[in-house]
């Protein structure tokens, strides 16, 4: 909404570019081309002549090099002037200047990405990025892995996020179960195994919830931060749950009788 017209786009009938990146390098915010077994990204097109896209380090505000992932900053005639009656947020979001060149003001989009041969590639959201032991992990990648790990899980209906346990960040996965399906220990184990194999991450907790209860916006976007808050407040509609340190073979199981009996949900 802050960019009222357009940020980037392509010509009619022209297929967007595809870029394959090395997974390990991406976890370190580096853009390293890979073969087709790498992680694939679809380009969002080029910007207009009257606009400018900058890839900036989100903390220092310096301009990133061509082989770095950073926050996408935009300036030009289609960018709004600010938020109505919110001067502090307007100054923070709409008045960003590159620290090394002084150029600006830019809109801070909150999206992460990179530019390659003039095309913009978006890798994820800055606020949703999961950083564990110095490695960056994109929640949508973990959620895709989990959604494919068992047939009873609803695709596109999971949220991955981190919480602080002691002095370190730990990974939590909240996932909806399909209608009239019975979650069990095998499903919890399949999720943990899939995440360990695909992402080399150990889950701290897995929560399976009723279908239709994952927090989403009106447009269908997953609200990971709200889901995290509900997890910490124990407000999720749980069907099954596993935590690190649980006794093997004895996951916490909370059932909704009408679901497990095959009735209407």
JSON list of N, CA, C and O in Angstrom, two decimals, residues 9-53:
[
{"chain": "A", "resi": 9, "resn": "UNK", "atom": "N", "xyz": [8.14, -4.53, -12.39]},
{"chain": "A", "resi": 9, "resn": "UNK", "atom": "CA", "xyz": [7.28, -5.31, -13.27]},
{"chain": "A", "resi": 9, "resn": "UNK", "atom": "C", "xyz": [7.99, -5.66, -14.56]},
{"chain": "A", "resi": 9, "resn": "UNK", "atom": "O", "xyz": [9.11, -5.20, -14.82]},
{"chain": "A", "resi": 10, "resn": "UNK", "atom": "N", "xyz": [7.33, -6.48, -15.38]},
{"chain": "A", "resi": 10, "resn": "UNK", "atom": "CA", "xyz": [7.92, -6.91, -16.64]},
{"chain": "A", "resi": 10, "resn": "UNK", "atom": "C", "xyz": [7.00, -6.63, -17.81]},
{"chain": "A", "resi": 10, "resn": "UNK", "atom": "O", "xyz": [5.83, -6.27, -17.64]},
{"chain": "A", "resi": 11, "resn": "UNK", "atom": "N", "xyz": [7.53, -6.80, -19.00]},
{"chain": "A", "resi": 11, "resn": "UNK", "atom": "CA", "xyz": [6.75, -6.57, -20.20]},
{"chain": "A", "resi": 11, "resn": "UNK", "atom": "C", "xyz": [5.74, -7.68, -20.46]},
{"chain": "A", "resi": 11, "resn": "UNK", "atom": "O", "xyz": [5.94, -8.84, -20.05]},
{"chain": "A", "resi": 12, "resn": "UNK", "atom": "N", "xyz": [4.66, -7.35, -21.11]},
{"chain": "A", "resi": 12, "resn": "UNK", "atom": "CA", "xyz": [3.62, -8.32, -21.41]},
{"chain": "A", "resi": 12, "resn": "UNK", "atom": "C", "xyz": [4.17, -9.43, -22.30]},
{"chain": "A", "resi": 12, "resn": "UNK", "atom": "O", "xyz": [4.83, -9.17, -23.29]},
{"chain": "A", "resi": 13, "resn": "UNK", "atom": "N", "xyz": [3.90, -10.67, -21.90]},
{"chain": "A", "resi": 13, "resn": "UNK", "atom": "CA", "xyz": [4.35, -11.80, -22.69]},
{"chain": "A", "resi": 13, "resn": "UNK", "atom": "C", "xyz": [5.79, -12.22, -22.45]},
{"chain": "A", "resi": 13, "resn": "UNK", "atom": "O", "xyz": [6.27, -13.19, -23.04]},
{"chain": "A", "resi": 14, "resn": "UNK", "atom": "N", "xyz": [6.50, -11.51, -21.58]},
{"chain": "A", "resi": 14, "resn": "UNK", "atom": "CA", "xyz": [7.89, -11.84, -21.28]},
{"chain": "A", "resi": 14, "resn": "UNK", "atom": "C", "xyz": [7.95, -12.60, -19.96]},
{"chain": "A", "resi": 14, "resn": "UNK", "atom": "O", "xyz": [7.51, -12.09, -18.93]},
{"chain": "A", "resi": 15, "resn": "UNK", "atom": "N", "xyz": [8.46, -13.80, -19.99]},
{"chain": "A", "resi": 15, "resn": "UNK", "atom": "CA", "xyz": [8.53, -14.62, -18.78]},
{"chain": "A", "resi": 15, "resn": "UNK", "atom": "C", "xyz": [9.50, -14.02, -17.78]},
{"chain": "A", "resi": 15, "resn": "UNK", "atom": "O", "xyz": [10.56, -13.51, -18.16]},
{"chain": "A", "resi": 16, "resn": "UNK", "atom": "N", "xyz": [9.17, -14.04, -16.50]},
{"chain": "A", "resi": 16, "resn": "UNK", "atom": "CA", "xyz": [10.09, -13.49, -15.49]},
{"chain": "A", "resi": 16, "resn": "UNK", "atom": "C", "xyz": [11.33, -14.37, -15.37]},
{"chain": "A", "resi": 16, "resn": "UNK", "atom": "O", "xyz": [11.27, -15.59, -15.61]},
{"chain": "A", "resi": 17, "resn": "UNK", "atom": "N", "xyz": [12.46, -13.79, -14.99]},
{"chain": "A", "resi": 17, "resn": "UNK", "atom": "CA", "xyz": [13.70, -14.58, -14.85]},
{"chain": "A", "resi": 17, "resn": "UNK", "atom": "C", "xyz": [13.64, -15.46, -13.61]},
{"chain": "A", "resi": 17, "resn": "UNK", "atom": "O", "xyz": [12.96, -15.17, -12.63]},
{"chain": "A", "resi": 18, "resn": "UNK", "atom": "N", "xyz": [14.36, -16.57, -13.66]},
{"chain": "A", "resi": 18, "resn": "UNK", "atom": "CA", "xyz": [14.50, -17.48, -12.53]},
{"chain": "A", "resi": 18, "resn": "UNK", "atom": "C", "xyz": [15.96, -17.52, -12.09]},
{"chain": "A", "resi": 18, "resn": "UNK", "atom": "O", "xyz": [16.85, -17.58, -12.93]},
{"chain": "A", "resi": 19, "resn": "UNK", "atom": "N", "xyz": [16.17, -17.46, -10.79]},
{"chain": "A", "resi": 19, "resn": "UNK", "atom": "CA", "xyz": [17.53, -17.49, -10.27]},
{"chain": "A", "resi": 19, "resn": "UNK", "atom": "C", "xyz": [17.65, -18.62, -9.25]},
{"chain": "A", "resi": 19, "resn": "UNK", "atom": "O", "xyz": [16.84, -18.73, -8.33]},
{"chain": "A", "resi": 20, "resn": "UNK", "atom": "N", "xyz": [18.63, -19.50, -9.43]},
{"chain": "A", "resi": 20, "resn": "UNK", "atom": "CA", "xyz": [18.90, -20.58, -8.47]},
{"chain": "A", "resi": 20, "resn": "UNK", "atom": "C", "xyz": [20.08, -20.16, -7.60]},
{"chain": "A", "resi": 20, "resn": "UNK", "atom": "O", "xyz": [21.13, -19.76, -8.12]},
{"chain": "A", "resi": 21, "resn": "UNK", "atom": "N", "xyz": [19.88, -20.26, -6.28]},
{"chain": "A", "resi": 21, "resn": "UNK", "atom": "CA", "xyz": [20.92, -19.81, -5.35]},
{"chain": "A", "resi": 21, "resn": "UNK", "atom": "C", "xyz": [21.37, -20.95, -4.45]},
{"chain": "A", "resi": 21, "resn": "UNK", "atom": "O", "xyz": [20.59, -21.85, -4.11]},
{"chain": "A", "resi": 22, "resn": "UNK", "atom": "N", "xyz": [22.63, -20.88, -4.04]},
{"chain": "A", "resi": 22, "resn": "UNK", "atom": "CA", "xyz": [23.18, -21.84, -3.10]},
{"chain": "A", "resi": 22, "resn": "UNK", "atom": "C", "xyz": [22.54, -21.63, -1.72]},
{"chain": "A", "resi": 22, "resn": "UNK", "atom": "O", "xyz": [22.54, -20.52, -1.19]},
{"chain": "A", "resi": 23, "resn": "UNK", "atom": "N", "xyz": [21.99, -22.70, -1.15]},
{"chain": "A", "resi": 23, "resn": "UNK", "atom": "CA", "xyz": [21.26, -22.61, 0.11]},
{"chain": "A", "resi": 23, "resn": "UNK", "atom": "C", "xyz": [22.15, -22.15, 1.25]},
{"chain": "A", "resi": 23, "resn": "UNK", "atom": "O", "xyz": [21.79, -21.27, 2.03]},
{"chain": "A", "resi": 24, "resn": "UNK", "atom": "N", "xyz": [23.33, -22.74, 1.36]},
{"chain": "A", "resi": 24, "resn": "UNK", "atom": "CA", "xyz": [24.23, -22.39, 2.46]},
{"chain": "A", "resi": 24, "resn": "UNK", "atom": "C", "xyz": [24.66, -20.93, 2.41]},
{"chain": "A", "resi": 24, "resn": "UNK", "atom": "O", "xyz": [24.73, -20.26, 3.43]},
{"chain": "A", "resi": 25, "resn": "UNK", "atom": "N", "xyz": [24.93, -20.43, 1.21]},
{"chain": "A", "resi": 25, "resn": "UNK", "atom": "CA", "xyz": [25.33, -19.03, 1.07]},
{"chain": "A", "resi": 25, "resn": "UNK", "atom": "C", "xyz": [24.17, -18.10, 1.42]},
{"chain": "A", "resi": 25, "resn": "UNK", "atom": "O", "xyz": [24.37, -17.06, 2.06]},
{"chain": "A", "resi": 26, "resn": "UNK", "atom": "N", "xyz": [22.96, -18.48, 1.02]},
{"chain": "A", "resi": 26, "resn": "UNK", "atom": "CA", "xyz": [21.80, -17.65, 1.31]},
{"chain": "A", "resi": 26, "resn": "UNK", "atom": "C", "xyz": [21.58, -17.52, 2.81]},
{"chain": "A", "resi": 26, "resn": "UNK", "atom": "O", "xyz": [21.15, -16.47, 3.29]},
{"chain": "A", "resi": 27, "resn": "UNK", "atom": "N", "xyz": [21.89, -18.56, 3.56]},
{"chain": "A", "resi": 27, "resn": "UNK", "atom": "CA", "xyz": [21.76, -18.51, 5.01]},
{"chain": "A", "resi": 27, "resn": "UNK", "atom": "C", "xyz": [22.73, -17.50, 5.63]},
{"chain": "A", "resi": 27, "resn": "UNK", "atom": "O", "xyz": [22.54, -17.08, 6.77]},
{"chain": "A", "resi": 28, "resn": "UNK", "atom": "N", "xyz": [23.75, -17.13, 4.88]},
{"chain": "A", "resi": 28, "resn": "UNK", "atom": "CA", "xyz": [24.71, -16.13, 5.34]},
{"chain": "A", "resi": 28, "resn": "UNK", "atom": "C", "xyz": [24.51, -14.79, 4.64]},
{"chain": "A", "resi": 28, "resn": "UNK", "atom": "O", "xyz": [25.40, -13.94, 4.61]},
{"chain": "A", "resi": 29, "resn": "UNK", "atom": "N", "xyz": [23.33, -14.59, 4.04]},
{"chain": "A", "resi": 29, "resn": "UNK", "atom": "CA", "xyz": [22.98, -13.35, 3.32]},
{"chain": "A", "resi": 29, "resn": "UNK", "atom": "C", "xyz": [23.83, -13.12, 2.08]},
{"chain": "A", "resi": 29, "resn": "UNK", "atom": "O", "xyz": [23.99, -11.97, 1.64]},
{"chain": "A", "resi": 30, "resn": "UNK", "atom": "N", "xyz": [24.34, -14.20, 1.49]},
{"chain": "A", "resi": 30, "resn": "UNK", "atom": "CA", "xyz": [25.15, -14.07, 0.29]},
{"chain": "A", "resi": 30, "resn": "UNK", "atom": "C", "xyz": [24.40, -14.62, -0.92]},
{"chain": "A", "resi": 30, "resn": "UNK", "atom": "O", "xyz": [23.70, -15.63, -0.81]},
{"chain": "A", "resi": 31, "resn": "UNK", "atom": "N", "xyz": [24.54, -13.97, -2.05]},
{"chain": "A", "resi": 31, "resn": "UNK", "atom": "CA", "xyz": [23.89, -14.39, -3.29]},
{"chain": "A", "resi": 31, "resn": "UNK", "atom": "C", "xyz": [24.92, -15.13, -4.13]},
{"chain": "A", "resi": 31, "resn": "UNK", "atom": "O", "xyz": [25.80, -14.51, -4.74]},
{"chain": "A", "resi": 32, "resn": "UNK", "atom": "N", "xyz": [24.83, -16.45, -4.15]},
{"chain": "A", "resi": 32, "resn": "UNK", "atom": "CA", "xyz": [25.76, -17.28, -4.90]},
{"chain": "A", "resi": 32, "resn": "UNK", "atom": "C", "xyz": [24.96, -18.18, -5.85]},
{"chain": "A", "resi": 32, "resn": "UNK", "atom": "O", "xyz": [24.19, -19.02, -5.39]},
{"chain": "A", "resi": 33, "resn": "UNK", "atom": "N", "xyz": [25.08, -17.97, -7.15]},
{"chain": "A", "resi": 33, "resn": "UNK", "atom": "CA", "xyz": [24.33, -18.80, -8.11]},
{"chain": "A", "resi": 33, "resn": "UNK", "atom": "C", "xyz": [24.66, -20.28, -7.94]},
{"chain": "A", "resi": 33, "resn": "UNK", "atom": "O", "xyz": [25.78, -20.66, -7.58]},
{"chain": "A", "resi": 34, "resn": "UNK", "atom": "N", "xyz": [23.63, -21.11, -8.17]},
{"chain": "A", "resi": 34, "resn": "UNK", "atom": "CA", "xyz": [23.81, -22.55, -8.05]},
{"chain": "A", "resi": 34, "resn": "UNK", "atom": "C", "xyz": [23.15, -23.23, -9.24]},
{"chain": "A", "resi": 34, "resn": "UNK", "atom": "O", "xyz": [22.49, -22.59, -10.06]},
{"chain": "A", "resi": 35, "resn": "UNK", "atom": "N", "xyz": [23.34, -24.54, -9.34]},
{"chain": "A", "resi": 35, "resn": "UNK", "atom": "CA", "xyz": [22.67, -25.32, -10.36]},
{"chain": "A", "resi": 35, "resn": "UNK", "atom": "C", "xyz": [21.20, -25.48, -9.99]},
{"chain": "A", "resi": 35, "resn": "UNK", "atom": "O", "xyz": [20.74, -24.96, -8.97]},
{"chain": "A", "resi": 36, "resn": "UNK", "atom": "N", "xyz": [20.47, -26.23, -10.76]},
{"chain": "A", "resi": 36, "resn": "UNK", "atom": "CA", "xyz": [19.03, -26.31, -10.56]},
{"chain": "A", "resi": 36, "resn": "UNK", "atom": "C", "xyz": [18.63, -26.95, -9.23]},
{"chain": "A", "resi": 36, "resn": "UNK", "atom": "O", "xyz": [17.48, -26.84, -8.82]},
{"chain": "A", "resi": 37, "resn": "UNK", "atom": "N", "xyz": [19.57, -27.63, -8.56]},
{"chain": "A", "resi": 37, "resn": "UNK", "atom": "CA", "xyz": [19.21, -28.20, -7.26]},
{"chain": "A", "resi": 37, "resn": "UNK", "atom": "C", "xyz": [19.27, -27.14, -6.16]},
{"chain": "A", "resi": 37, "resn": "UNK", "atom": "O", "xyz": [18.95, -27.42, -5.00]},
{"chain": "A", "resi": 38, "resn": "UNK", "atom": "N", "xyz": [19.67, -25.92, -6.49]},
{"chain": "A", "resi": 38, "resn": "UNK", "atom": "CA", "xyz": [19.66, -24.84, -5.52]},
{"chain": "A", "resi": 38, "resn": "UNK", "atom": "C", "xyz": [18.24, -24.33, -5.26]},
{"chain": "A", "resi": 38, "resn": "UNK", "atom": "O", "xyz": [17.27, -24.81, -5.84]},
{"chain": "A", "resi": 39, "resn": "UNK", "atom": "N", "xyz": [18.12, -23.36, -4.36]},
{"chain": "A", "resi": 39, "resn": "UNK", "atom": "CA", "xyz": [16.82, -22.76, -4.07]},
{"chain": "A", "resi": 39, "resn": "UNK", "atom": "C", "xyz": [16.46, -21.81, -5.21]},
{"chain": "A", "resi": 39, "resn": "UNK", "atom": "O", "xyz": [17.26, -20.96, -5.60]},
{"chain": "A", "resi": 40, "resn": "UNK", "atom": "N", "xyz": [15.26, -21.95, -5.74]},
{"chain": "A", "resi": 40, "resn": "UNK", "atom": "CA", "xyz": [14.86, -21.13, -6.89]},
{"chain": "A", "resi": 40, "resn": "UNK", "atom": "C", "xyz": [14.05, -19.93, -6.46]},
{"chain": "A", "resi": 40, "resn": "UNK", "atom": "O", "xyz": [13.24, -20.00, -5.53]},
{"chain": "A", "resi": 41, "resn": "UNK", "atom": "N", "xyz": [14.28, -18.79, -7.13]},
{"chain": "A", "resi": 41, "resn": "UNK", "atom": "CA", "xyz": [13.52, -17.57, -6.91]},
{"chain": "A", "resi": 41, "resn": "UNK", "atom": "C", "xyz": [13.07, -17.02, -8.26]},
{"chain": "A", "resi": 41, "resn": "UNK", "atom": "O", "xyz": [13.81, -17.08, -9.24]},
{"chain": "A", "resi": 42, "resn": "UNK", "atom": "N", "xyz": [11.84, -16.52, -8.29]},
{"chain": "A", "resi": 42, "resn": "UNK", "atom": "CA", "xyz": [11.28, -15.92, -9.49]},
{"chain": "A", "resi": 42, "resn": "UNK", "atom": "C", "xyz": [11.40, -14.41, -9.40]},
{"chain": "A", "resi": 42, "resn": "UNK", "atom": "O", "xyz": [10.99, -13.81, -8.40]},
{"chain": "A", "resi": 43, "resn": "UNK", "atom": "N", "xyz": [11.95, -13.79, -10.44]},
{"chain": "A", "resi": 43, "resn": "UNK", "atom": "CA", "xyz": [12.13, -12.35, -10.44]},
{"chain": "A", "resi": 43, "resn": "UNK", "atom": "C", "xyz": [10.81, -11.59, -10.50]},
{"chain": "A", "resi": 43, "resn": "UNK", "atom": "O", "xyz": [9.82, -12.08, -11.04]},
{"chain": "A", "resi": 44, "resn": "UNK", "atom": "N", "xyz": [10.82, -10.39, -9.93]},
{"chain": "A", "resi": 44, "resn": "UNK", "atom": "CA", "xyz": [9.62, -9.54, -9.89]},
{"chain": "A", "resi": 44, "resn": "UNK", "atom": "C", "xyz": [9.70, -8.43, -10.94]},
{"chain": "A", "resi": 44, "resn": "UNK", "atom": "O", "xyz": [8.93, -7.47, -10.88]},
{"chain": "A", "resi": 45, "resn": "UNK", "atom": "N", "xyz": [10.62, -8.55, -11.90]},
{"chain": "A", "resi": 45, "resn": "UNK", "atom": "CA", "xyz": [10.73, -7.54, -12.95]},
{"chain": "A", "resi": 45, "resn": "UNK", "atom": "C", "xyz": [11.67, -6.41, -12.57]},
{"chain": "A", "resi": 45, "resn": "UNK", "atom": "O", "xyz": [12.30, -6.41, -11.51]},
{"chain": "A", "resi": 46, "resn": "UNK", "atom": "N", "xyz": [11.75, -5.42, -13.46]},
{"chain": "A", "resi": 46, "resn": "UNK", "atom": "CA", "xyz": [12.61, -4.27, -13.25]},
{"chain": "A", "resi": 46, "resn": "UNK", "atom": "C", "xyz": [11.79, -3.07, -12.82]},
{"chain": "A", "resi": 46, "resn": "UNK", "atom": "O", "xyz": [10.57, -3.03, -13.02]},
{"chain": "A", "resi": 47, "resn": "UNK", "atom": "N", "xyz": [12.44, -2.09, -12.24]},
{"chain": "A", "resi": 47, "resn": "UNK", "atom": "CA", "xyz": [11.74, -0.90, -11.81]},
{"chain": "A", "resi": 47, "resn": "UNK", "atom": "C", "xyz": [11.58, 0.08, -12.97]},
{"chain": "A", "resi": 47, "resn": "UNK", "atom": "O", "xyz": [12.19, -0.09, -14.04]},
{"chain": "A", "resi": 48, "resn": "UNK", "atom": "N", "xyz": [10.76, 1.11, -12.78]},
{"chain": "A", "resi": 48, "resn": "UNK", "atom": "CA", "xyz": [10.54, 2.11, -13.82]},
{"chain": "A", "resi": 48, "resn": "UNK", "atom": "C", "xyz": [11.69, 3.12, -13.83]},
{"chain": "A", "resi": 48, "resn": "UNK", "atom": "O", "xyz": [12.43, 3.27, -12.85]},
{"chain": "A", "resi": 49, "resn": "UNK", "atom": "N", "xyz": [11.82, 3.84, -14.94]},
{"chain": "A", "resi": 49, "resn": "UNK", "atom": "CA", "xyz": [12.92, 4.80, -15.07]},
{"chain": "A", "resi": 49, "resn": "UNK", "atom": "C", "xyz": [12.87, 5.89, -14.00]},
{"chain": "A", "resi": 49, "resn": "UNK", "atom": "O", "xyz": [13.91, 6.37, -13.55]},
{"chain": "A", "resi": 50, "resn": "UNK", "atom": "N", "xyz": [11.66, 6.29, -13.61]},
{"chain": "A", "resi": 50, "resn": "UNK", "atom": "CA", "xyz": [11.52, 7.39, -12.65]},
{"chain": "A", "resi": 50, "resn": "UNK", "atom": "C", "xyz": [11.71, 6.93, -11.20]},
{"chain": "A", "resi": 50, "resn": "UNK", "atom": "O", "xyz": [11.71, 7.76, -10.29]},
{"chain": "A", "resi": 51, "resn": "UNK", "atom": "N", "xyz": [11.87, 5.63, -10.99]},
{"chain": "A", "resi": 51, "resn": "UNK", "atom": "CA", "xyz": [12.00, 5.11, -9.63]},
{"chain": "A", "resi": 51, "resn": "UNK", "atom": "C", "xyz": [13.36, 4.48, -9.43]},
{"chain": "A", "resi": 51, "resn": "UNK", "atom": "O", "xyz": [14.11, 4.25, -10.38]},
{"chain": "A", "resi": 52, "resn": "UNK", "atom": "N", "xyz": [13.68, 4.21, -8.18]},
{"chain": "A", "resi": 52, "resn": "UNK", "atom": "CA", "xyz": [14.96, 3.59, -7.85]},
{"chain": "A", "resi": 52, "resn": "UNK", "atom": "C", "xyz": [14.75, 2.55, -6.76]},
{"chain": "A", "resi": 52, "resn": "UNK", "atom": "O", "xyz": [14.03, 2.77, -5.79]},
{"chain": "A", "resi": 53, "resn": "UNK", "atom": "N", "xyz": [15.41, 1.41, -6.93]},
{"chain": "A", "resi": 53, "resn": "UNK", "atom": "CA", "xyz": [15.42, 0.36, -5.92]},
{"chain": "A", "resi": 53, "resn": "UNK", "atom": "C", "xyz": [16.83, 0.24, -5.38]},
{"chain": "A", "resi": 53, "resn": "UNK", "atom": "O", "xyz": [17.79, 0.15, -6.14]}
]
